[in-house]
Tab-separated table of C-alpha atoms in Angstrom:
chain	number	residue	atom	x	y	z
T	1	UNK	CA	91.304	131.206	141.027
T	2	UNK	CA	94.384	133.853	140.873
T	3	UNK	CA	97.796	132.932	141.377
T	4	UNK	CA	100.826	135.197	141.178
T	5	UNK	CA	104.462	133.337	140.927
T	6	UNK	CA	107.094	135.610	140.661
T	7	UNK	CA	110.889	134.279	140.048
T	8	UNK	CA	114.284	136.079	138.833
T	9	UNK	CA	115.466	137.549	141.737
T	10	UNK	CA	118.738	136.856	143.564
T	11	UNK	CA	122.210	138.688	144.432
T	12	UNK	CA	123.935	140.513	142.009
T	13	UNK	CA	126.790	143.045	142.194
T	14	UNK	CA	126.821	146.788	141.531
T	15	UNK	CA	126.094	148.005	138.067
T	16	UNK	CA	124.937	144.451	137.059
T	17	UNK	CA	120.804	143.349	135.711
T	18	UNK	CA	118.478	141.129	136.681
T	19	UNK	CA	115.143	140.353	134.545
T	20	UNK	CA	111.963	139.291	137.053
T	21	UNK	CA	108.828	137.375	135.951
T	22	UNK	CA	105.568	137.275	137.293
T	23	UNK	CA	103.313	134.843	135.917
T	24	UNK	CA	99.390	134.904	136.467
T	25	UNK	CA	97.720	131.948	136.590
T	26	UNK	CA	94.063	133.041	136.596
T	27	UNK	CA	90.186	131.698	135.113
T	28	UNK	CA	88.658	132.239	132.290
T	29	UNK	CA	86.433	134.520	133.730
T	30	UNK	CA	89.009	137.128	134.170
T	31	UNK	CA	90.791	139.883	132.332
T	32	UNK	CA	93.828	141.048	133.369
T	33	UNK	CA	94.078	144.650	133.178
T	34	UNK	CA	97.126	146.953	134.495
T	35	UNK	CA	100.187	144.738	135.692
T	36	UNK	CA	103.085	146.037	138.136
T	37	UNK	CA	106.192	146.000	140.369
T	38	UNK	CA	106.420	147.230	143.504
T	39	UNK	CA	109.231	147.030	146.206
T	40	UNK	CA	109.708	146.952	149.519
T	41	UNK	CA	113.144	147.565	151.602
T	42	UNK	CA	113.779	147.322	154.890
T	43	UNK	CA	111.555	149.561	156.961
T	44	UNK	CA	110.211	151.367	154.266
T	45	UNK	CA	107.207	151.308	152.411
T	46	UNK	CA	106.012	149.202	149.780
T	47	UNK	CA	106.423	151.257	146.619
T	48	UNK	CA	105.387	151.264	142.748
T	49	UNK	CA	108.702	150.730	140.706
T	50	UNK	CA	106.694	150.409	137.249
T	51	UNK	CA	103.544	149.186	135.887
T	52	UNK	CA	102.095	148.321	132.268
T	53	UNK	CA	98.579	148.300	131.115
T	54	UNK	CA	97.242	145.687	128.858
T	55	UNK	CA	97.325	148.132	126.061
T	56	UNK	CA	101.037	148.724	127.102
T	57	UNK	CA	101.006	151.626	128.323
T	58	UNK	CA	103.697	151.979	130.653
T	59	UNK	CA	104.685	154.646	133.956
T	60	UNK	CA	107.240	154.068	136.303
T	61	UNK	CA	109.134	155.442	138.948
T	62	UNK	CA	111.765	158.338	138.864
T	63	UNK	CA	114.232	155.614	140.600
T	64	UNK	CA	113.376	153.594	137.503
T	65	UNK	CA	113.186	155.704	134.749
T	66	UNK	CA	116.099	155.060	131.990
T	67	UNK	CA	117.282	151.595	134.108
T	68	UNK	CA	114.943	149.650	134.306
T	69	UNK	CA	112.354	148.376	131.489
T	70	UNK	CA	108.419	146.714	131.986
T	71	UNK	CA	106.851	144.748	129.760
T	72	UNK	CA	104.403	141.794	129.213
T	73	UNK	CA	103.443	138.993	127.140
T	74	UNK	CA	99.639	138.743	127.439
T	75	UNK	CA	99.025	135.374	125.478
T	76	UNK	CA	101.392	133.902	128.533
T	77	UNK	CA	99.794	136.256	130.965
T	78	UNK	CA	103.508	136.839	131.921
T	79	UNK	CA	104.688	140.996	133.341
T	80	UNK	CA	108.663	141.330	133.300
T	81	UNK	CA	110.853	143.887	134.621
T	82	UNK	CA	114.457	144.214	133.212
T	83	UNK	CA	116.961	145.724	135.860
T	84	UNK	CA	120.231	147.229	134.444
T	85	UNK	CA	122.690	148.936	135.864
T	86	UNK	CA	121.588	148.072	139.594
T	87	UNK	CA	122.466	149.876	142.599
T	88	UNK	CA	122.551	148.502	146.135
T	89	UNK	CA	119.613	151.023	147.255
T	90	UNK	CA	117.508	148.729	145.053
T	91	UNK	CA	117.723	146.099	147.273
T	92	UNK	CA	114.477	144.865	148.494
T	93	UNK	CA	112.116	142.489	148.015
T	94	UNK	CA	109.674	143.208	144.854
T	95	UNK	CA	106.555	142.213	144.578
T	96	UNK	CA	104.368	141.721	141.192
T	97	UNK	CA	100.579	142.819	141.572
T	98	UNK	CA	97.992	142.263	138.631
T	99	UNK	CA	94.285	144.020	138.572
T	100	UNK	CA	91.933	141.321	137.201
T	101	UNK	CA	88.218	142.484	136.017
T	102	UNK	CA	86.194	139.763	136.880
T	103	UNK	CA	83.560	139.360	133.743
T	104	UNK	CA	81.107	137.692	135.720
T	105	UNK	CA	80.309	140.342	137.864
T	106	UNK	CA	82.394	143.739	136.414
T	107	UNK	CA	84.542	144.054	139.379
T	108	UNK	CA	87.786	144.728	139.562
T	109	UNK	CA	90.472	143.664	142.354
T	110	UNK	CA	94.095	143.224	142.919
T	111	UNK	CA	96.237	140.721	143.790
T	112	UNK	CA	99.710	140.214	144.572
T	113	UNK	CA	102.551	137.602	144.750
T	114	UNK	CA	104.463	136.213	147.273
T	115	UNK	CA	107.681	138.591	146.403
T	116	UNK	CA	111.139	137.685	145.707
T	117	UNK	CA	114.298	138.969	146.940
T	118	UNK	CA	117.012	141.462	145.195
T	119	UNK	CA	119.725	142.035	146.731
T	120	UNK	CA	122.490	144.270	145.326
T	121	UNK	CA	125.793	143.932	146.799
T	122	UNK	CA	129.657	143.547	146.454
């Protein structure tokens, strides 16, 4: 009933962008409510980069803040995340999650893609 495809991500040098898309493919009986990236390096933990509601209101993290940009098309059910000026600590694989509110029975869960890999490197 809820799938997550994310796509966009690949190798690119120092100082250059990437955009990532995550598109939800969910029922009718759903609303999709907050949308975000997270990230996960090597041996770390998985971490919020930025995340939009579905009135677009936005928060992200400090690493984030004035590089990178969220947003999201909700007639595609689509969440994007513009990189610019890249760095090689944000290498790691990023993952898009989506809260759905389930209208049948007023619930609300989370659910995540598969992830897809950034790597930032000369």
């Amino acid at each position: 009933q809820v799938q997550l495809v994310e796509s966009g991500g690949g190798l690119v040098q120092p100082g250059g962008s990437l955009r990532l898309s995550c598109a939800a493919s969910v029922s009718s009986i759903f609303n999709i409510n907050r949308m975000g990236w997270y990230r996960q390096a090597p041996g770390k933990q998985r971490e919020l980069v930025a995340a939009i509601t579905s009135g677009g209101s936005t928060n992200y993290a400090d690493s984030a803040k004035g590089r990178f940009t969220i947003s999201r098309d909700n007639a595609k059910n689509t969440v994007y995340l513009q990189m610019n000026s890249l760095k090689p600590e944000d290498t790691a694989v990023y993952y898009c999650n989506a809260d759905l509110l389930s209208m049948a029975t007023m619930y609300t869960s989370r659910h995540w893609g598969q992830g897809t890999q950034v790597t930032v490197s000369s």
